[in-house]
Amino acid sequence: MKKPQNVNDWETTEEWEYIWVSQRRYETMYNEAVDCANNKDVNGFIEKMSFLADIKKPDEENLYAIPQDPKHEIIAQAQMQLANFFLFGAKQTDNGSVIKAKKDLKKAVRYMKLSAKNGNASAQQNLATMYEECVTPAGEKLPDIKQDYKEALYFYRLAAEQGLEIAKKDGVNLYKKMKGMR
């Protein structure tokens, strides 16, 4: 397929819909969720961010389905936002206020896993720590997580490959710890 030379050419290509329209739609949805948080609308924040974070690839046979990319970076960011929100039960908004909700560790783990698998380096670092320690930062036992040092090293490595220095350090420390256990 010929690469478009200007913006008007993009509109005539199939890729235009998949790249530009999806990107703009995801950014709009993400910004709407952030606006809800800034306006202390907890339910709106959760609803809009969850809608974005739970996007699935449409059925190939549905010709009318809107193109969606469940591995898009904005979706991974939304998954990370929700994971942290449910992990801590609170989120600081852009204007400095705090919105709160009940902690939900099952949802936190679910969204952290999705975000990590979709390439979010911070989620990969956090998930690695979860597999290494099996507790939240507050010391609560994590559901659906069993201690697995190999899985922890895998996610530390993914985060480190994206340049996250703490992941490099934590991965090396875990590796040394594992060698000392033999």
JSON list of C-alpha atoms in Angstrom, two decimals:
[
{"chain": "A", "resi": 1, "resn": "MET", "atom": "CA", "xyz": [0.00, 0.00, 0.00]},
{"chain": "A", "resi": 2, "resn": "LYS", "atom": "CA", "xyz": [1.26, 3.47, -0.91]},
{"chain": "A", "resi": 3, "resn": "LYS", "atom": "CA", "xyz": [2.25, 5.67, 2.03]},
{"chain": "A", "resi": 4, "resn": "PRO", "atom": "CA", "xyz": [0.05, 8.79, 2.24]},
{"chain": "A", "resi": 5, "resn": "GLN", "atom": "CA", "xyz": [1.86, 12.04, 1.41]},
{"chain": "A", "resi": 6, "resn": "ASN", "atom": "CA", "xyz": [-0.45, 14.45, 3.26]},
{"chain": "A", "resi": 7, "resn": "VAL", "atom": "CA", "xyz": [-3.39, 14.51, 5.69]},
{"chain": "A", "resi": 8, "resn": "ASN", "atom": "CA", "xyz": [-6.01, 14.41, 2.94]},
{"chain": "A", "resi": 9, "resn": "ASP", "atom": "CA", "xyz": [-4.45, 11.22, 1.55]},
{"chain": "A", "resi": 10, "resn": "TRP", "atom": "CA", "xyz": [-4.77, 9.59, 4.98]},
{"chain": "A", "resi": 11, "resn": "GLU", "atom": "CA", "xyz": [-8.53, 10.02, 4.85]},
{"chain": "A", "resi": 12, "resn": "THR", "atom": "CA", "xyz": [-8.70, 7.87, 1.74]},
{"chain": "A", "resi": 13, "resn": "THR", "atom": "CA", "xyz": [-6.72, 4.99, 3.19]},
{"chain": "A", "resi": 14, "resn": "GLU", "atom": "CA", "xyz": [-7.98, 2.15, 5.30]},
{"chain": "A", "resi": 15, "resn": "GLU", "atom": "CA", "xyz": [-5.14, 2.74, 7.77]},
{"chain": "A", "resi": 16, "resn": "TRP", "atom": "CA", "xyz": [-6.41, 6.23, 8.51]},
{"chain": "A", "resi": 17, "resn": "GLU", "atom": "CA", "xyz": [-9.39, 4.77, 10.36]},
{"chain": "A", "resi": 18, "resn": "TYR", "atom": "CA", "xyz": [-7.31, 2.27, 12.26]},
{"chain": "A", "resi": 19, "resn": "ILE", "atom": "CA", "xyz": [-4.59, 4.69, 13.31]},
{"chain": "A", "resi": 20, "resn": "TRP", "atom": "CA", "xyz": [-5.89, 8.23, 13.52]},
{"chain": "A", "resi": 21, "resn": "VAL", "atom": "CA", "xyz": [-9.56, 7.68, 14.39]},
{"chain": "A", "resi": 22, "resn": "SER", "atom": "CA", "xyz": [-8.78, 5.11, 17.09]},
{"chain": "A", "resi": 23, "resn": "GLN", "atom": "CA", "xyz": [-6.05, 7.29, 18.59]},
{"chain": "A", "resi": 24, "resn": "ARG", "atom": "CA", "xyz": [-8.34, 10.32, 18.75]},
{"chain": "A", "resi": 25, "resn": "ARG", "atom": "CA", "xyz": [-11.24, 8.27, 20.17]},
{"chain": "A", "resi": 26, "resn": "TYR", "atom": "CA", "xyz": [-9.02, 6.75, 22.88]},
{"chain": "A", "resi": 27, "resn": "GLU", "atom": "CA", "xyz": [-7.54, 10.13, 23.80]},
{"chain": "A", "resi": 28, "resn": "THR", "atom": "CA", "xyz": [-11.03, 11.63, 24.06]},
{"chain": "A", "resi": 29, "resn": "MET", "atom": "CA", "xyz": [-12.28, 8.79, 26.28]},
{"chain": "A", "resi": 30, "resn": "TYR", "atom": "CA", "xyz": [-9.19, 9.00, 28.48]},
{"chain": "A", "resi": 31, "resn": "ASN", "atom": "CA", "xyz": [-9.51, 12.77, 28.85]},
{"chain": "A", "resi": 32, "resn": "GLU", "atom": "CA", "xyz": [-13.22, 12.45, 29.70]},
{"chain": "A", "resi": 33, "resn": "ALA", "atom": "CA", "xyz": [-12.30, 10.01, 32.49]},
{"chain": "A", "resi": 34, "resn": "VAL", "atom": "CA", "xyz": [-9.64, 12.41, 33.80]},
{"chain": "A", "resi": 35, "resn": "ASP", "atom": "CA", "xyz": [-12.19, 15.24, 33.72]},
{"chain": "A", "resi": 36, "resn": "CYS", "atom": "CA", "xyz": [-14.56, 13.12, 35.79]},
{"chain": "A", "resi": 37, "resn": "ALA", "atom": "CA", "xyz": [-11.80, 12.56, 38.36]},
{"chain": "A", "resi": 38, "resn": "ASN", "atom": "CA", "xyz": [-10.97, 16.27, 38.44]},
{"chain": "A", "resi": 39, "resn": "ASN", "atom": "CA", "xyz": [-14.68, 16.99, 39.05]},
{"chain": "A", "resi": 40, "resn": "LYS", "atom": "CA", "xyz": [-14.75, 14.39, 41.87]},
{"chain": "A", "resi": 41, "resn": "ASP", "atom": "CA", "xyz": [-17.09, 12.15, 39.86]},
{"chain": "A", "resi": 42, "resn": "VAL", "atom": "CA", "xyz": [-15.74, 8.80, 41.04]},
{"chain": "A", "resi": 43, "resn": "ASN", "atom": "CA", "xyz": [-18.39, 6.71, 39.29]},
{"chain": "A", "resi": 44, "resn": "GLY", "atom": "CA", "xyz": [-17.85, 8.58, 36.02]},
{"chain": "A", "resi": 45, "resn": "PHE", "atom": "CA", "xyz": [-14.09, 8.09, 36.30]},
{"chain": "A", "resi": 46, "resn": "ILE", "atom": "CA", "xyz": [-14.46, 4.34, 36.91]},
{"chain": "A", "resi": 47, "resn": "GLU", "atom": "CA", "xyz": [-17.09, 3.92, 34.20]},
{"chain": "A", "resi": 48, "resn": "LYS", "atom": "CA", "xyz": [-15.20, 5.79, 31.48]},
{"chain": "A", "resi": 49, "resn": "MET", "atom": "CA", "xyz": [-11.77, 4.40, 32.37]},
{"chain": "A", "resi": 50, "resn": "SER", "atom": "CA", "xyz": [-13.18, 0.84, 32.61]},
{"chain": "A", "resi": 51, "resn": "PHE", "atom": "CA", "xyz": [-14.86, 1.19, 29.22]},
{"chain": "A", "resi": 52, "resn": "LEU", "atom": "CA", "xyz": [-11.51, 2.15, 27.73]},
{"chain": "A", "resi": 53, "resn": "ALA", "atom": "CA", "xyz": [-9.49, -0.42, 29.70]},
{"chain": "A", "resi": 54, "resn": "ASP", "atom": "CA", "xyz": [-11.81, -3.27, 28.74]},
{"chain": "A", "resi": 55, "resn": "ILE", "atom": "CA", "xyz": [-11.73, -2.68, 24.96]},
{"chain": "A", "resi": 56, "resn": "LYS", "atom": "CA", "xyz": [-11.59, -5.92, 23.01]},
{"chain": "A", "resi": 57, "resn": "LYS", "atom": "CA", "xyz": [-10.76, -6.57, 19.38]},
{"chain": "A", "resi": 58, "resn": "PRO", "atom": "CA", "xyz": [-14.08, -6.63, 17.46]},
{"chain": "A", "resi": 59, "resn": "ASP", "atom": "CA", "xyz": [-15.32, -9.80, 15.84]},
{"chain": "A", "resi": 60, "resn": "GLU", "atom": "CA", "xyz": [-13.75, -10.08, 12.38]},
{"chain": "A", "resi": 61, "resn": "GLU", "atom": "CA", "xyz": [-17.11, -10.95, 10.82]},
{"chain": "A", "resi": 62, "resn": "ASN", "atom": "CA", "xyz": [-18.83, -7.79, 12.04]},
{"chain": "A", "resi": 63, "resn": "LEU", "atom": "CA", "xyz": [-18.16, -5.41, 9.17]},
{"chain": "A", "resi": 64, "resn": "TYR", "atom": "CA", "xyz": [-19.81, -2.53, 11.05]},
{"chain": "A", "resi": 65, "resn": "ALA", "atom": "CA", "xyz": [-17.66, -2.86, 14.16]},
{"chain": "A", "resi": 66, "resn": "ILE", "atom": "CA", "xyz": [-15.57, 0.18, 15.03]},
{"chain": "A", "resi": 67, "resn": "PRO", "atom": "CA", "xyz": [-11.86, -0.66, 14.69]},
{"chain": "A", "resi": 68, "resn": "GLN", "atom": "CA", "xyz": [-10.35, -1.17, 18.13]},
{"chain": "A", "resi": 69, "resn": "ASP", "atom": "CA", "xyz": [-6.87, -2.02, 19.33]},
{"chain": "A", "resi": 70, "resn": "PRO", "atom": "CA", "xyz": [-6.84, -3.57, 22.82]},
{"chain": "A", "resi": 71, "resn": "LYS", "atom": "CA", "xyz": [-3.03, -3.27, 22.89]},
{"chain": "A", "resi": 72, "resn": "HIS", "atom": "CA", "xyz": [-2.94, 0.49, 22.31]},
{"chain": "A", "resi": 73, "resn": "GLU", "atom": "CA", "xyz": [-0.71, 2.49, 24.69]},
{"chain": "A", "resi": 74, "resn": "ILE", "atom": "CA", "xyz": [-3.61, 4.65, 25.90]},
{"chain": "A", "resi": 75, "resn": "ILE", "atom": "CA", "xyz": [-5.57, 1.53, 26.80]},
{"chain": "A", "resi": 76, "resn": "ALA", "atom": "CA", "xyz": [-2.55, 0.19, 28.72]},
{"chain": "A", "resi": 77, "resn": "GLN", "atom": "CA", "xyz": [-2.36, 3.54, 30.54]},
{"chain": "A", "resi": 78, "resn": "ALA", "atom": "CA", "xyz": [-6.08, 3.36, 31.41]},
{"chain": "A", "resi": 79, "resn": "GLN", "atom": "CA", "xyz": [-5.56, -0.17, 32.74]},
{"chain": "A", "resi": 80, "resn": "MET", "atom": "CA", "xyz": [-2.66, 1.07, 34.87]},
{"chain": "A", "resi": 81, "resn": "GLN", "atom": "CA", "xyz": [-4.74, 3.99, 36.20]},
{"chain": "A", "resi": 82, "resn": "LEU", "atom": "CA", "xyz": [-7.54, 1.62, 37.23]},
{"chain": "A", "resi": 83, "resn": "ALA", "atom": "CA", "xyz": [-5.12, -0.90, 38.73]},
{"chain": "A", "resi": 84, "resn": "ASN", "atom": "CA", "xyz": [-3.60, 1.75, 40.98]},
{"chain": "A", "resi": 85, "resn": "PHE", "atom": "CA", "xyz": [-7.00, 3.27, 41.81]},
{"chain": "A", "resi": 86, "resn": "PHE", "atom": "CA", "xyz": [-8.34, -0.10, 42.99]},
{"chain": "A", "resi": 87, "resn": "LEU", "atom": "CA", "xyz": [-5.04, -1.02, 44.66]},
{"chain": "A", "resi": 88, "resn": "PHE", "atom": "CA", "xyz": [-4.90, 2.11, 46.82]},
{"chain": "A", "resi": 89, "resn": "GLY", "atom": "CA", "xyz": [-8.60, 3.03, 46.88]},
{"chain": "A", "resi": 90, "resn": "ALA", "atom": "CA", "xyz": [-7.70, 6.61, 45.98]},
{"chain": "A", "resi": 91, "resn": "LYS", "atom": "CA", "xyz": [-6.35, 8.75, 43.16]},
{"chain": "A", "resi": 92, "resn": "GLN", "atom": "CA", "xyz": [-4.90, 12.22, 43.21]},
{"chain": "A", "resi": 93, "resn": "THR", "atom": "CA", "xyz": [-6.45, 14.34, 40.49]},
{"chain": "A", "resi": 94, "resn": "ASP", "atom": "CA", "xyz": [-4.72, 16.85, 38.24]},
{"chain": "A", "resi": 95, "resn": "ASN", "atom": "CA", "xyz": [-5.98, 19.71, 40.41]},
{"chain": "A", "resi": 96, "resn": "GLY", "atom": "CA", "xyz": [-4.53, 18.17, 43.60]},
{"chain": "A", "resi": 97, "resn": "SER", "atom": "CA", "xyz": [-7.73, 16.85, 45.16]},
{"chain": "A", "resi": 98, "resn": "VAL", "atom": "CA", "xyz": [-8.19, 13.16, 45.94]},
{"chain": "A", "resi": 99, "resn": "ILE", "atom": "CA", "xyz": [-11.01, 10.89, 44.85]},
{"chain": "A", "resi": 100, "resn": "LYS", "atom": "CA", "xyz": [-11.65, 7.71, 46.80]},
{"chain": "A", "resi": 101, "resn": "ALA", "atom": "CA", "xyz": [-13.36, 4.38, 46.27]},
{"chain": "A", "resi": 102, "resn": "LYS", "atom": "CA", "xyz": [-13.38, 1.04, 48.00]},
{"chain": "A", "resi": 103, "resn": "LYS", "atom": "CA", "xyz": [-10.21, -0.97, 47.39]},
{"chain": "A", "resi": 104, "resn": "ASP", "atom": "CA", "xyz": [-10.74, -3.94, 45.10]},
{"chain": "A", "resi": 105, "resn": "LEU", "atom": "CA", "xyz": [-7.57, -6.03, 44.97]},
{"chain": "A", "resi": 106, "resn": "LYS", "atom": "CA", "xyz": [-9.01, -8.53, 42.45]},
{"chain": "A", "resi": 107, "resn": "LYS", "atom": "CA", "xyz": [-9.68, -5.72, 39.98]},
{"chain": "A", "resi": 108, "resn": "ALA", "atom": "CA", "xyz": [-6.30, -4.15, 40.78]},
{"chain": "A", "resi": 109, "resn": "VAL", "atom": "CA", "xyz": [-4.47, -7.37, 39.92]},
{"chain": "A", "resi": 110, "resn": "ARG", "atom": "CA", "xyz": [-6.59, -7.94, 36.80]},
{"chain": "A", "resi": 111, "resn": "TYR", "atom": "CA", "xyz": [-5.92, -4.48, 35.38]},
{"chain": "A", "resi": 112, "resn": "MET", "atom": "CA", "xyz": [-2.24, -4.57, 36.39]},
{"chain": "A", "resi": 113, "resn": "LYS", "atom": "CA", "xyz": [-1.81, -7.83, 34.47]},
{"chain": "A", "resi": 114, "resn": "LEU", "atom": "CA", "xyz": [-3.58, -6.42, 31.41]},
{"chain": "A", "resi": 115, "resn": "SER", "atom": "CA", "xyz": [-1.54, -3.23, 31.45]},
{"chain": "A", "resi": 116, "resn": "ALA", "atom": "CA", "xyz": [1.75, -5.11, 31.91]},
{"chain": "A", "resi": 117, "resn": "LYS", "atom": "CA", "xyz": [0.95, -7.49, 29.06]},
{"chain": "A", "resi": 118, "resn": "ASN", "atom": "CA", "xyz": [0.05, -4.50, 26.89]},
{"chain": "A", "resi": 119, "resn": "GLY", "atom": "CA", "xyz": [3.50, -3.00, 27.38]},
{"chain": "A", "resi": 120, "resn": "ASN", "atom": "CA", "xyz": [3.15, -0.43, 30.17]},
{"chain": "A", "resi": 121, "resn": "ALA", "atom": "CA", "xyz": [6.60, -0.37, 31.82]},
{"chain": "A", "resi": 122, "resn": "SER", "atom": "CA", "xyz": [5.32, 0.85, 35.21]},
{"chain": "A", "resi": 123, "resn": "ALA", "atom": "CA", "xyz": [2.73, -1.93, 35.27]},
{"chain": "A", "resi": 124, "resn": "GLN", "atom": "CA", "xyz": [5.42, -4.46, 34.38]},
{"chain": "A", "resi": 125, "resn": "GLN", "atom": "CA", "xyz": [7.55, -3.23, 37.29]},
{"chain": "A", "resi": 126, "resn": "ASN", "atom": "CA", "xyz": [4.57, -3.33, 39.67]},
{"chain": "A", "resi": 127, "resn": "LEU", "atom": "CA", "xyz": [3.49, -6.79, 38.52]},
{"chain": "A", "resi": 128, "resn": "ALA", "atom": "CA", "xyz": [7.04, -8.09, 38.94]},
{"chain": "A", "resi": 129, "resn": "THR", "atom": "CA", "xyz": [7.02, -6.81, 42.52]},
{"chain": "A", "resi": 130, "resn": "MET", "atom": "CA", "xyz": [3.64, -8.43, 43.07]},
{"chain": "A", "resi": 131, "resn": "TYR", "atom": "CA", "xyz": [4.97, -11.81, 41.90]},
{"chain": "A", "resi": 132, "resn": "GLU", "atom": "CA", "xyz": [8.07, -11.39, 44.04]},
{"chain": "A", "resi": 133, "resn": "GLU", "atom": "CA", "xyz": [6.39, -10.26, 47.27]},
{"chain": "A", "resi": 134, "resn": "CYS", "atom": "CA", "xyz": [2.70, -11.30, 46.92]},
{"chain": "A", "resi": 135, "resn": "VAL", "atom": "CA", "xyz": [1.51, -8.31, 48.95]},
{"chain": "A", "resi": 136, "resn": "THR", "atom": "CA", "xyz": [0.32, -4.78, 48.28]},
{"chain": "A", "resi": 137, "resn": "PRO", "atom": "CA", "xyz": [2.49, -1.81, 49.30]},
{"chain": "A", "resi": 138, "resn": "ALA", "atom": "CA", "xyz": [0.34, -1.74, 52.46]},
{"chain": "A", "resi": 139, "resn": "GLY", "atom": "CA", "xyz": [1.16, -5.40, 53.18]},
{"chain": "A", "resi": 140, "resn": "GLU", "atom": "CA", "xyz": [-2.21, -6.90, 52.18]},
{"chain": "A", "resi": 141, "resn": "LYS", "atom": "CA", "xyz": [-2.21, -10.36, 50.56]},
{"chain": "A", "resi": 142, "resn": "LEU", "atom": "CA", "xyz": [-2.86, -10.16, 46.83]},
{"chain": "A", "resi": 143, "resn": "PRO", "atom": "CA", "xyz": [-5.56, -12.40, 45.33]},
{"chain": "A", "resi": 144, "resn": "ASP", "atom": "CA", "xyz": [-4.74, -14.46, 42.23]},
{"chain": "A", "resi": 145, "resn": "ILE", "atom": "CA", "xyz": [-0.99, -13.94, 42.71]},
{"chain": "A", "resi": 146, "resn": "LYS", "atom": "CA", "xyz": [1.32, -16.72, 43.85]},
{"chain": "A", "resi": 147, "resn": "GLN", "atom": "CA", "xyz": [4.98, -16.12, 44.52]},
{"chain": "A", "resi": 148, "resn": "ASP", "atom": "CA", "xyz": [6.80, -16.83, 41.28]},
{"chain": "A", "resi": 149, "resn": "TYR", "atom": "CA", "xyz": [10.33, -15.49, 40.98]},
{"chain": "A", "resi": 150, "resn": "LYS", "atom": "CA", "xyz": [10.67, -16.53, 37.33]},
{"chain": "A", "resi": 151, "resn": "GLU", "atom": "CA", "xyz": [7.54, -14.57, 36.42]},
{"chain": "A", "resi": 152, "resn": "ALA", "atom": "CA", "xyz": [8.83, -11.63, 38.48]},
{"chain": "A", "resi": 153, "resn": "LEU", "atom": "CA", "xyz": [12.17, -11.70, 36.60]},
{"chain": "A", "resi": 154, "resn": "TYR", "atom": "CA", "xyz": [10.31, -11.85, 33.29]},
{"chain": "A", "resi": 155, "resn": "PHE", "atom": "CA", "xyz": [8.36, -8.66, 34.04]},
{"chain": "A", "resi": 156, "resn": "TYR", "atom": "CA", "xyz": [11.40, -6.90, 35.56]},
{"chain": "A", "resi": 157, "resn": "ARG", "atom": "CA", "xyz": [13.24, -7.65, 32.32]},
{"chain": "A", "resi": 158, "resn": "LEU", "atom": "CA", "xyz": [10.41, -6.28, 30.16]},
{"chain": "A", "resi": 159, "resn": "ALA", "atom": "CA", "xyz": [10.30, -3.06, 32.19]},
{"chain": "A", "resi": 160, "resn": "ALA", "atom": "CA", "xyz": [14.11, -2.77, 32.20]},
{"chain": "A", "resi": 161, "resn": "GLU", "atom": "CA", "xyz": [14.20, -3.15, 28.41]},
{"chain": "A", "resi": 162, "resn": "GLN", "atom": "CA", "xyz": [11.99, -0.07, 28.23]},
{"chain": "A", "resi": 163, "resn": "GLY", "atom": "CA", "xyz": [14.53, 1.87, 30.29]},
{"chain": "A", "resi": 164, "resn": "LEU", "atom": "CA", "xyz": [13.01, 1.65, 33.79]},
{"chain": "A", "resi": 165, "resn": "GLU", "atom": "CA", "xyz": [16.10, 1.85, 36.02]},
{"chain": "A", "resi": 166, "resn": "ILE", "atom": "CA", "xyz": [14.33, 0.57, 39.14]},
{"chain": "A", "resi": 167, "resn": "ALA", "atom": "CA", "xyz": [13.35, -2.58, 37.21]},
{"chain": "A", "resi": 168, "resn": "LYS", "atom": "CA", "xyz": [17.00, -3.19, 36.33]},
{"chain": "A", "resi": 169, "resn": "LYS", "atom": "CA", "xyz": [18.03, -2.85, 39.97]},
{"chain": "A", "resi": 170, "resn": "ASP", "atom": "CA", "xyz": [15.14, -4.92, 41.33]},
{"chain": "A", "resi": 171, "resn": "GLY", "atom": "CA", "xyz": [15.71, -7.64, 38.72]},
{"chain": "A", "resi": 172, "resn": "VAL", "atom": "CA", "xyz": [19.41, -7.90, 39.60]},
{"chain": "A", "resi": 173, "resn": "ASN", "atom": "CA", "xyz": [18.58, -8.05, 43.32]},
{"chain": "A", "resi": 174, "resn": "LEU", "atom": "CA", "xyz": [16.01, -10.81, 42.77]},
{"chain": "A", "resi": 175, "resn": "TYR", "atom": "CA", "xyz": [18.43, -12.76, 40.59]},
{"chain": "A", "resi": 176, "resn": "LYS", "atom": "CA", "xyz": [21.09, -12.58, 43.34]},
{"chain": "A", "resi": 177, "resn": "LYS", "atom": "CA", "xyz": [18.51, -13.63, 45.89]},
{"chain": "A", "resi": 178, "resn": "MET", "atom": "CA", "xyz": [17.55, -16.63, 43.75]},
{"chain": "A", "resi": 179, "resn": "LYS", "atom": "CA", "xyz": [21.20, -17.66, 43.30]},
{"chain": "A", "resi": 180, "resn": "GLY", "atom": "CA", "xyz": [21.67, -17.52, 47.08]},
{"chain": "A", "resi": 181, "resn": "MET", "atom": "CA", "xyz": [18.71, -19.87, 47.58]},
{"chain": "A", "resi": 182, "resn": "ARG", "atom": "CA", "xyz": [20.39, -22.75, 45.70]}
]
